[in-house]
XYZ file of C-alpha atoms in Angstrom:
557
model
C 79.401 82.769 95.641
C 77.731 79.897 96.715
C 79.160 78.704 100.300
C 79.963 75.143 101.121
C 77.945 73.101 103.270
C 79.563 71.502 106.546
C 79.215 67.591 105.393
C 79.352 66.600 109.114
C 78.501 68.221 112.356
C 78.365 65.987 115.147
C 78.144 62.177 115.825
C 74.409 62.242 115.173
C 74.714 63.759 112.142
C 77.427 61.167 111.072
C 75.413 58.427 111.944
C 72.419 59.924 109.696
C 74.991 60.219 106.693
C 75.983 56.694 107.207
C 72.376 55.651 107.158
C 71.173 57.233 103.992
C 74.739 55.769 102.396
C 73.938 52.679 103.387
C 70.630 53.147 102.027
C 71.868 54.378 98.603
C 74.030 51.207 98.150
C 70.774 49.113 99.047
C 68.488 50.533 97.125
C 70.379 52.011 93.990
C 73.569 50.542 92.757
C 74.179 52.584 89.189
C 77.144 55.153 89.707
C 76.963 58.326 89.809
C 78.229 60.328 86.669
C 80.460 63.772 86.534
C 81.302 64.948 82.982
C 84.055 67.793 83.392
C 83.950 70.232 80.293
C 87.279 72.557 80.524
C 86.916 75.352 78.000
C 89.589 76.064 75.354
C 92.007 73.934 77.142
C 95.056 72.999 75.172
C 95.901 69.411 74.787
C 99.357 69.166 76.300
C 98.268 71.524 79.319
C 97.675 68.889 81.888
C 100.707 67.442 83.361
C 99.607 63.889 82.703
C 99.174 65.207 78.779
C 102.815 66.331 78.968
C 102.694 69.929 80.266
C 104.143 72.468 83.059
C 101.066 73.338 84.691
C 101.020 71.864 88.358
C 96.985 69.884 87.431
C 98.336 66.926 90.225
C 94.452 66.546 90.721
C 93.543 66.172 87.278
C 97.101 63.553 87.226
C 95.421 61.749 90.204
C 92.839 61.082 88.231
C 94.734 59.708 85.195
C 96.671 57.699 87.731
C 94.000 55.973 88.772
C 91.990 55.683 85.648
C 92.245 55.979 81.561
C 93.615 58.471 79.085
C 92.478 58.567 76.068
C 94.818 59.995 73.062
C 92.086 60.167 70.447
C 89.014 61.503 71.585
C 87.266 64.198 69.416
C 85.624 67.172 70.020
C 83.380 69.580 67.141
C 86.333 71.739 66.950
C 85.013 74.784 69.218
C 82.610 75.063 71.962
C 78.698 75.541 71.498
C 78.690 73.126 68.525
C 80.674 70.350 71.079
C 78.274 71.623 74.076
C 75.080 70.555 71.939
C 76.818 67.158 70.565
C 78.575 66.464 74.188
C 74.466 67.290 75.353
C 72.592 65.604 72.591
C 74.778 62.548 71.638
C 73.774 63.560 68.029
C 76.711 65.244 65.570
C 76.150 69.309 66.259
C 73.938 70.103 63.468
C 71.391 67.898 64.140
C 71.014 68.636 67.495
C 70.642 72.660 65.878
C 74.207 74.043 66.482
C 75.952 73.419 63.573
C 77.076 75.338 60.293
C 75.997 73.595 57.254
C 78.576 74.325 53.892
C 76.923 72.925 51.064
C 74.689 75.941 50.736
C 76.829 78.699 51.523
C 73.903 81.177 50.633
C 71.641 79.481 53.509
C 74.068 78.917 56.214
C 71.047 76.769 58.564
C 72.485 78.260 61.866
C 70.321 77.812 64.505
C 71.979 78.539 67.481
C 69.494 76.793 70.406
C 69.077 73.123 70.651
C 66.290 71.553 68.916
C 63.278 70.108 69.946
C 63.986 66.911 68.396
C 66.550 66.336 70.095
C 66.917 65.329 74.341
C 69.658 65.902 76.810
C 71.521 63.600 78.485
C 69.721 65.291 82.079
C 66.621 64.254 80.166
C 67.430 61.004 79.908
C 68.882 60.724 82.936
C 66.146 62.568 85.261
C 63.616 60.011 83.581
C 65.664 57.028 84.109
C 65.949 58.453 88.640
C 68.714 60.309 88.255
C 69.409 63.687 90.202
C 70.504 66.422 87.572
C 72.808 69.436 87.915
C 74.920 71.871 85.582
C 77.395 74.652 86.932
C 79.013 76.568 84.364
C 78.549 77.713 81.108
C 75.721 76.683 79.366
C 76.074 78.740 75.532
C 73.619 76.765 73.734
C 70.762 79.565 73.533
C 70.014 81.963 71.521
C 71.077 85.500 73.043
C 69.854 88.545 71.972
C 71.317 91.593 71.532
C 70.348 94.540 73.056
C 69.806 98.580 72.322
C 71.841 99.242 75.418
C 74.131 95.969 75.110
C 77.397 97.902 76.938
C 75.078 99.046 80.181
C 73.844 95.049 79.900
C 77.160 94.120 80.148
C 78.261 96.165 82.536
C 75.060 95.069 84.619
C 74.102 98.462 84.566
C 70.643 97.778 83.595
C 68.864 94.070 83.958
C 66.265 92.296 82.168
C 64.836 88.929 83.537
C 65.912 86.768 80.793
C 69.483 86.351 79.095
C 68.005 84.199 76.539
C 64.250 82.799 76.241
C 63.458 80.560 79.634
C 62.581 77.393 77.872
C 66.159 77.071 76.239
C 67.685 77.677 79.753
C 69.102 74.476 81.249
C 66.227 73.711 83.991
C 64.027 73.289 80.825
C 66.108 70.814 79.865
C 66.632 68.370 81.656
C 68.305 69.425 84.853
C 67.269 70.433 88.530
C 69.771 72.530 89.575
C 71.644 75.163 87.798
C 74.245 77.656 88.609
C 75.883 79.330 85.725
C 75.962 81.486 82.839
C 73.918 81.600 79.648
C 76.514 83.899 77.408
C 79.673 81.993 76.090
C 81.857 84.578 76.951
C 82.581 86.139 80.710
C 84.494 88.455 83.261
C 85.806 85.519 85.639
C 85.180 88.366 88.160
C 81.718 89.428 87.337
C 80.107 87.518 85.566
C 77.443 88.550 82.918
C 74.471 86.377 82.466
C 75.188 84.531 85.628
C 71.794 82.926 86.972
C 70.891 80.281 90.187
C 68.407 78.287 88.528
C 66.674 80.913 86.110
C 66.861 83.728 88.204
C 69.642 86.758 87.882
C 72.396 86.559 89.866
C 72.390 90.959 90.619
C 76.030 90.822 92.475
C 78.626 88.650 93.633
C 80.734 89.446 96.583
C 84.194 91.306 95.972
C 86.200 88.474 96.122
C 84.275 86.715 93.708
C 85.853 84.141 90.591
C 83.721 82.372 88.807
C 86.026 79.149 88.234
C 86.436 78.917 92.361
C 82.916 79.304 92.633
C 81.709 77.088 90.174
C 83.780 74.290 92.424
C 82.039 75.315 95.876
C 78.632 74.830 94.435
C 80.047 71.728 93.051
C 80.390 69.914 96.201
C 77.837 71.766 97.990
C 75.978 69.741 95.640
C 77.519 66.467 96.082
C 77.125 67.321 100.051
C 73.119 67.273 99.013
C 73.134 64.598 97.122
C 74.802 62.369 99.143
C 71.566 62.151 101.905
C 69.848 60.854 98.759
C 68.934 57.104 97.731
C 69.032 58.064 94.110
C 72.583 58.644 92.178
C 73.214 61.442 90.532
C 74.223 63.229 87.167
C 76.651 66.544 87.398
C 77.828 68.381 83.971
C 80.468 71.144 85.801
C 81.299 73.582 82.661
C 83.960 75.606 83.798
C 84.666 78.740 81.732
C 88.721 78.169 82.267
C 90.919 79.098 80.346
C 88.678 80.481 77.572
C 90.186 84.359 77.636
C 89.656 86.715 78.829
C 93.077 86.302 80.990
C 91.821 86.524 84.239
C 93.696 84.792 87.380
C 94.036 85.702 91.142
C 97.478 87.153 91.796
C 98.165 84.010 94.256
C 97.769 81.608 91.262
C 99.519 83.616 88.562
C 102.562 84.470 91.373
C 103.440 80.601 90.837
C 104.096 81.115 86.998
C 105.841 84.122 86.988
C 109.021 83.288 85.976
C 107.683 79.769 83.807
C 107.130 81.254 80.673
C 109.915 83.465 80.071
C 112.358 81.353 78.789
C 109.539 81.591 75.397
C 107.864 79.535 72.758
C 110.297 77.017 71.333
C 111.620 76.004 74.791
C 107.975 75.401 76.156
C 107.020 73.432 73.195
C 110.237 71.354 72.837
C 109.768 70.473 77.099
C 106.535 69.712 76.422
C 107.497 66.887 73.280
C 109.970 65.515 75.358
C 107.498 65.147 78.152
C 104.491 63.757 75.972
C 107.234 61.059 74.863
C 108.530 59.904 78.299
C 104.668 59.413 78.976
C 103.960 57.371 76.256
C 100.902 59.732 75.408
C 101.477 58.150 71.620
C 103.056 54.636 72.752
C 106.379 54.210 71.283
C 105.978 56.561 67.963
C 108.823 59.031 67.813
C 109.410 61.631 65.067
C 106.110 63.693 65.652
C 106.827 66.971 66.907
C 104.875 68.800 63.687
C 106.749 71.874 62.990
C 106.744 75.011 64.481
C 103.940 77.573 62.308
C 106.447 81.138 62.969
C 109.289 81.493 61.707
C 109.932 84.206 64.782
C 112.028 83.735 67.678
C 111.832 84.701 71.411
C 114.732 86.412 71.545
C 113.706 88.360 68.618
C 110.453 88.831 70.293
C 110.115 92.813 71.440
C 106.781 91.640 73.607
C 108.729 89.242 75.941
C 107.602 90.072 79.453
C 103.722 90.684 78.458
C 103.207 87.206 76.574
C 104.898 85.615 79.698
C 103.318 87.038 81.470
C 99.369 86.118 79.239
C 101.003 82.608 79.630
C 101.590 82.123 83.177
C 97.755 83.639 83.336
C 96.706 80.794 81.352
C 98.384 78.447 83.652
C 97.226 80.143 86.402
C 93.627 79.648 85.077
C 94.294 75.823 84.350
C 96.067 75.497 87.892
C 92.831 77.154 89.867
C 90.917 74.818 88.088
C 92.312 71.218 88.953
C 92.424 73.134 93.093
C 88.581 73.052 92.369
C 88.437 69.344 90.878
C 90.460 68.641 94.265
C 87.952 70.087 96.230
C 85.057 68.055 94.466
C 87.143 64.777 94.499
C 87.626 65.150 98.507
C 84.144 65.642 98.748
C 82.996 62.299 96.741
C 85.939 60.586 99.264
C 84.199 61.978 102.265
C 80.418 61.154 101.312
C 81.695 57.529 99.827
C 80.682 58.208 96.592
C 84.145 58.347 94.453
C 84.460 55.035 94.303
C 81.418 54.545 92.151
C 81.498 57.957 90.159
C 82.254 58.081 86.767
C 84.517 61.225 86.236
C 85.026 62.073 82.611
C 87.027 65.247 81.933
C 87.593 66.726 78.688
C 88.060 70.100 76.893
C 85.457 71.601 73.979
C 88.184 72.059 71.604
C 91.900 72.869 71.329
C 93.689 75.864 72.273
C 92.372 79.232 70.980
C 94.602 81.053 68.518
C 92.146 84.290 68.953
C 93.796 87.713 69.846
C 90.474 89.157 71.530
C 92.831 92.184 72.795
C 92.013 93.388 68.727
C 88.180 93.201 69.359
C 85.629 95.793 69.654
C 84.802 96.658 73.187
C 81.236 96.916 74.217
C 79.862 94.688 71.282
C 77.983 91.349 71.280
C 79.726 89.674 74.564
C 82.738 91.762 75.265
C 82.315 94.705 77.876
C 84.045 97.986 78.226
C 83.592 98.668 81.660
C 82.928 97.338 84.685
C 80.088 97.357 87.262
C 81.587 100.633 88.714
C 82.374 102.281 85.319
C 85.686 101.836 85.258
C 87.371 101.059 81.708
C 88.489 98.113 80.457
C 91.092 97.720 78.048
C 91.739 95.529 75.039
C 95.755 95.927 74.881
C 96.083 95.635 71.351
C 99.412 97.218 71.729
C 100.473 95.174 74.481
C 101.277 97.805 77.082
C 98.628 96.745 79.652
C 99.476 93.299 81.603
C 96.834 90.716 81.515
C 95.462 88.987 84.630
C 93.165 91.922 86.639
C 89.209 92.650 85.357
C 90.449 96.021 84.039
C 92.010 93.653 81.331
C 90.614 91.779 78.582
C 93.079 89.814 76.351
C 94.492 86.545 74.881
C 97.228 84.162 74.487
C 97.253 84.024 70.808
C 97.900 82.020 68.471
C 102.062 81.916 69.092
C 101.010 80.366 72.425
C 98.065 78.271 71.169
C 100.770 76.549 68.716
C 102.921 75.466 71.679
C 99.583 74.660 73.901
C 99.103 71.903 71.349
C 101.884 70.356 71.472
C 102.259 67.954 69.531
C 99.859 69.063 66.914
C 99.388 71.492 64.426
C 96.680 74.599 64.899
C 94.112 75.225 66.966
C 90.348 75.807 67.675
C 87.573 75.590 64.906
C 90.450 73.847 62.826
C 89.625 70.282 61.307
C 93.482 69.217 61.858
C 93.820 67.550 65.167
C 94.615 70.225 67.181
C 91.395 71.479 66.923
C 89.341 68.445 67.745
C 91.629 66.152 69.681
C 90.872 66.438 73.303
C 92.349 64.963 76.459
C 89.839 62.725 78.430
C 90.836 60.963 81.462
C 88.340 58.994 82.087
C 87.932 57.774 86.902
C 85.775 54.680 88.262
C 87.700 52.736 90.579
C 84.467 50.558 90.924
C 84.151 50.429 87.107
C 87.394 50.635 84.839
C 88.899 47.196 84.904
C 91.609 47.830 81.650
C 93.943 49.712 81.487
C 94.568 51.972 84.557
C 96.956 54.312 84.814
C 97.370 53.427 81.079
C 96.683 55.191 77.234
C 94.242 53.995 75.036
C 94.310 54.433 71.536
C 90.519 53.947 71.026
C 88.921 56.670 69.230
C 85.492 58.306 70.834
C 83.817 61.581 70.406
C 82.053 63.747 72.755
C 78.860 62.312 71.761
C 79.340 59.564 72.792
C 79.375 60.552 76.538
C 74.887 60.293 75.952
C 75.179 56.760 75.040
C 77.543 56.096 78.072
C 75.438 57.621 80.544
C 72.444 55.656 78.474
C 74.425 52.437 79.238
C 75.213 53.371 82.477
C 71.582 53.999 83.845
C 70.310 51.155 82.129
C 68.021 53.012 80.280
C 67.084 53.654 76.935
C 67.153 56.131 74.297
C 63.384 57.820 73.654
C 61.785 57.749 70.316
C 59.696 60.528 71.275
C 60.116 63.278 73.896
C 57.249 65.467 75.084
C 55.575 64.890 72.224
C 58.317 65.631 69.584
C 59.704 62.628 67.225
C 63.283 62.266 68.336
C 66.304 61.706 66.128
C 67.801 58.699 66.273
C 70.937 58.176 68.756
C 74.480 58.673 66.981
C 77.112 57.994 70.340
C 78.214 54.826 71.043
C 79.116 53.559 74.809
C 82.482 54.002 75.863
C 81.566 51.423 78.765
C 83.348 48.836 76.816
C 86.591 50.435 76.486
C 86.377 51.136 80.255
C 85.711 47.534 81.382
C 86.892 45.229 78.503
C 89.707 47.894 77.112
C 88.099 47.843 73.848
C 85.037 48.208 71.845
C 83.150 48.182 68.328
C 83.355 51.767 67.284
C 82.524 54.138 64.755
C 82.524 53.166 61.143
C 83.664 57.035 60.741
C 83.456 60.225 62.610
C 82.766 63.522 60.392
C 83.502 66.658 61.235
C 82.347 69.968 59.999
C 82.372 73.688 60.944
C 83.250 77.267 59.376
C 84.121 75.142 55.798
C 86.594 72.924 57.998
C 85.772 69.698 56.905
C 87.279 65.947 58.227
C 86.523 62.438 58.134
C 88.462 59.710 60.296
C 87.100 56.342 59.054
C 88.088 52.757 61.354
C 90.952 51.852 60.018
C 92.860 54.949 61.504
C 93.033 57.701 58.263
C 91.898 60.778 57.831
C 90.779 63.402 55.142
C 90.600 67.133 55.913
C 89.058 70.103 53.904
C 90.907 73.268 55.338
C 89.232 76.411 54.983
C 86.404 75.435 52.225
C 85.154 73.905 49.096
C 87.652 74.973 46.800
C 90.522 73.357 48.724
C 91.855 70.066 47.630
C 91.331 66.949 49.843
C 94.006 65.652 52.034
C 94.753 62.461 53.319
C 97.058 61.112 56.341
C 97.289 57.847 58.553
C 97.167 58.380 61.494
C 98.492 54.845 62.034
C 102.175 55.878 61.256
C 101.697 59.851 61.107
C 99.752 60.679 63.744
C 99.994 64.449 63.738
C 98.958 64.892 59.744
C 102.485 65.924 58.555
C 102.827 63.994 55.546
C 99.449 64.383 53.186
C 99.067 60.823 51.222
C 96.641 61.842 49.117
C 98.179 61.586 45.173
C 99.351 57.907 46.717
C 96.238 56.389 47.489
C 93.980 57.939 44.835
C 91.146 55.435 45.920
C 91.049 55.084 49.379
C 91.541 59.352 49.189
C 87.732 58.524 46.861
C 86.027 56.372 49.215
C 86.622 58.476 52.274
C 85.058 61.508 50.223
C 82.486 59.195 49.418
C 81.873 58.412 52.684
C 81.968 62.173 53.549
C 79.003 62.800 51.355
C 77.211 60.038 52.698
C 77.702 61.578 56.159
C 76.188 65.318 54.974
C 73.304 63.749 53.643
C 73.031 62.380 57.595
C 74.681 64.730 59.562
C 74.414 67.879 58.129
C 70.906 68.515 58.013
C 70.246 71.352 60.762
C 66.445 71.393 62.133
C 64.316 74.340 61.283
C 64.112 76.748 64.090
């Protein structure tokens, strides 16, 4: 674990840092920018989004800034990593699933060279440029002895080829992981920079540690004349449930009174915010038909839950950390803090999985087992533990939506985004907007924000145009001209939201019939429209085609 840095010393030393402050307001005046990428978070989780979990750093933030209630996301993680990266739709920046060739899928599975990153950009334009997290937007290859790999039983130098690794593109510091998936206690793939990180000390967690470095590197870059750019991945909550004991101890007892009674606190609470203004009536329908008293696994999915929460909770301790250390330097006042999740809740039951395959170890450093309680009988939370909420729990994480992750429906690509400059946001604060973004759109921000431009070419290669537009407007004028439409594709799950507020959604394929809701007046898709506007149901499809011919096209590797 990376330690922190003592930010002041002595009187000396303070007179230094208010020197080379001074200095940085002189001779730089663009704000710094920190995009926060939660992974797998569900979108009532956050107390300011309606939930239980204590997040009152993460509700500081809203406080003080702008929520949106209709951002989108790709609908699960790499494919919103490269568009959140690229400000291009997922498949043109080469993580993306085209459908209208079933027989030649066009995954690629590493960014493209046509396309830049946003640290890219922003290194060109003076910008300092850092990731911590999880990076999972390279190709990783399997190997002969994948369960030793895993187990970091035996090493090789590179988790994925060097020049798809994040300090070739774009950024100057990196401390994370290549691999999607990860023991929160010991990590695979974790790497300072590009080399291997060997071992980690025994109190090691990755989401704590990933917060450290954090403002270890906000200490650094605060002696600096030139602002910076920060993209902090955290692998929280994405399963498998791991928590420290401390953390989970404060949920124990949360989650027991079950499903319904979580999900109906959580409605009630998303009203009295105003998350959807004055609409009423929009609770969508529970998906099981079960009950918790019926429910013979009682104490061990309260138990997965208050893990969750516990992983959430740890979390927004970290953003605290990294918030008090902009205060301290004088830099949070002209930050730009944009928080967000990849996609919606996971509905995945990874306690069924194979152990040992692709990302998922069976043991741990020491060779002791890990299991996959597919029976339930082993409580979630230690490293000798892999499992999952499931998709009971993702239903009620979701709240007030229907489904979950790599879903077209809006719980799978409606995130939160709370959105802090106390120098910058002049609408709105403390408020909801009901302007519609999408994650790509955080390039053309940054763009805006640097006052710099968008390349044409990039070491050498032809670049493909920009899709994002600037959310700048929204934050200073409270609105903005947006999207004609935003298209969504992945796994057959198709969608299309156009201006005007409706949307069409292909569930699970080709062979599925369009449907059609406003989102105006039914904002979580529970009445499909479609045999009552026959031709505004056509022109959206229309307008989906036209997109595919655009969007879809994947770059050959």
């Amino acid at each position: 674990m990376m330690k922190k840095e003592p930010i002041l010393k002595s009187v000396s030393l303070f007179a230094l840092a208010s020197f080379s402050l001074l200095t940085y307001a002189q001779k730089d005046s663009r704000p710094n920018i920190i995009v926060i990428l939660a992974d797998d978070l569900g979108y009532s989780d956050l107390g300011c989004y309606g939930g239980e979990i204590n997040t009152p750093n993460l509700d500081k933030l809203a406080q003080e800034g702008l929520r949106f209630n209709s951002f989108y996301n790709t609908s699960r993680s790499c494919p919103t990593r490269a568009s959140l990266l690229t400000g291009l739709y997922q498949h043109q920046a080469g993580i993306g699933r085209m459908t209208f060739d079933e027989h030649k899928p066009g995954y690629r599975g590493t960014l493209t060279s046509n396309a830049v990153t946003i640290a890219e950009v922003m290194k060109e334009a003076g910008y300092h440029t850092s990731m911590l997290g999880k990076w999972h937007v390279a190709e990783t290859p399997l190997k002969t002895d994948q369960r030793k790999w895993l187990a970091h039983q035996v090493y090789y130098e590179e988790f994925a080829d060097k020049k798809n690794y994040p300090t070739h593109r774009g950024f100057d510091d990196f401390y994370g992981t290549i691999y999607g998936v990860v023991d929160y206690f010991d990590p695979f793939s974790l790497v300072n920079g590009e080399t291997p990180v060997k071992s980690v000390p025994e109190d090691y967690y990755i989401t704590q540690a990933l917060s450290d470095s954090a403002v270890v590197y906000v200490n650094r870059y605060a002696e600096s004349d030139k602002p910076f750019f920060m993209y902090l991945s955290y692998t929280a909550p994405h399963w498998p449930l791991h928590a420290l004991p401390e953390d989970i101890a404060k949920y124990e007892n949360t989650y027991k009174v079950g499903w319904e009674a979580i999900r109906n606190q959580r409605y009630e609470r998303i009203k009295e915010l105003k998350i959807f203004g004055d609409r009423d009536n929009f609770l969508t329908p529970r998906q099981f038909t079960d009950t918790w008293e019926d429910n013979p696994t009682k104490e061990w999915d309260a138990r997965a839950m208050a893990v969750h929460a516990a992983m959430v909770d740890r979390m927004d301790q970290g953003i605290g950390q990294l918030m008090e250390a902009l205060r301290k330097n004088n830099q949070l006042d002209n930050t730009l803090i944009l928080f967000l999740s990849d996609n919606g809740c996971s509905n995945e039951d990874c306690q069924n999985y194979s152990p040992g395959e692709n990302d998922r170890p069976d043991m741990t450093r020491s060779g002791e087992q890990i299991i996959y309680p597919r029976k339930k009988k082993v409580l979630p939370g230690p490293q000798t533990s892999y499992a999952s909420i499931g998709a009971k729990w993702a239903n009620v994480l979701n709240t007030p939506f229907r489904f979950w992750k790599a879903k077209s429906t809006d719980g799978g690509i409606c995130t939160p985004l709370i959105a802090h400059w106390p120098k910058g946001i002049k609408k709105n604060i403390g408020k909801i907007t009901e302007e519609k973004g999408h994650v790509m759109d955080i390039m053309a921000t940054c763009i805006d924000l640097a006052n710099t431009h968008y390349p044409q070419t990039y070491k050498g290669n032809k670049i493909i145009p920009l899709e994002g537009k600037s959310l700048v407007p929204i934050l200073k004028k409270g609105k903005r001209k947006g999207h004609a439409y935003l298209g969504f594709e992945h796994f057959n799950e198709k969608a299309l939201i156009d201006k005007d507020g409706w949307k069409i959604v292909q569930p699970g394929g080709q062979n599925q019939p369009w449907q059609l809701y406003n989102l105006n007046e039914d904002r979580t898709e529970m009445q499909d429209v479609a045999s009552l506007y026959p031709e505004r149901l056509a022109k959206m499809m229309n307008q989906y085609d036209e997109w595919t011919r655009k969007a879809l096209v994947v770059p050959a590797p």
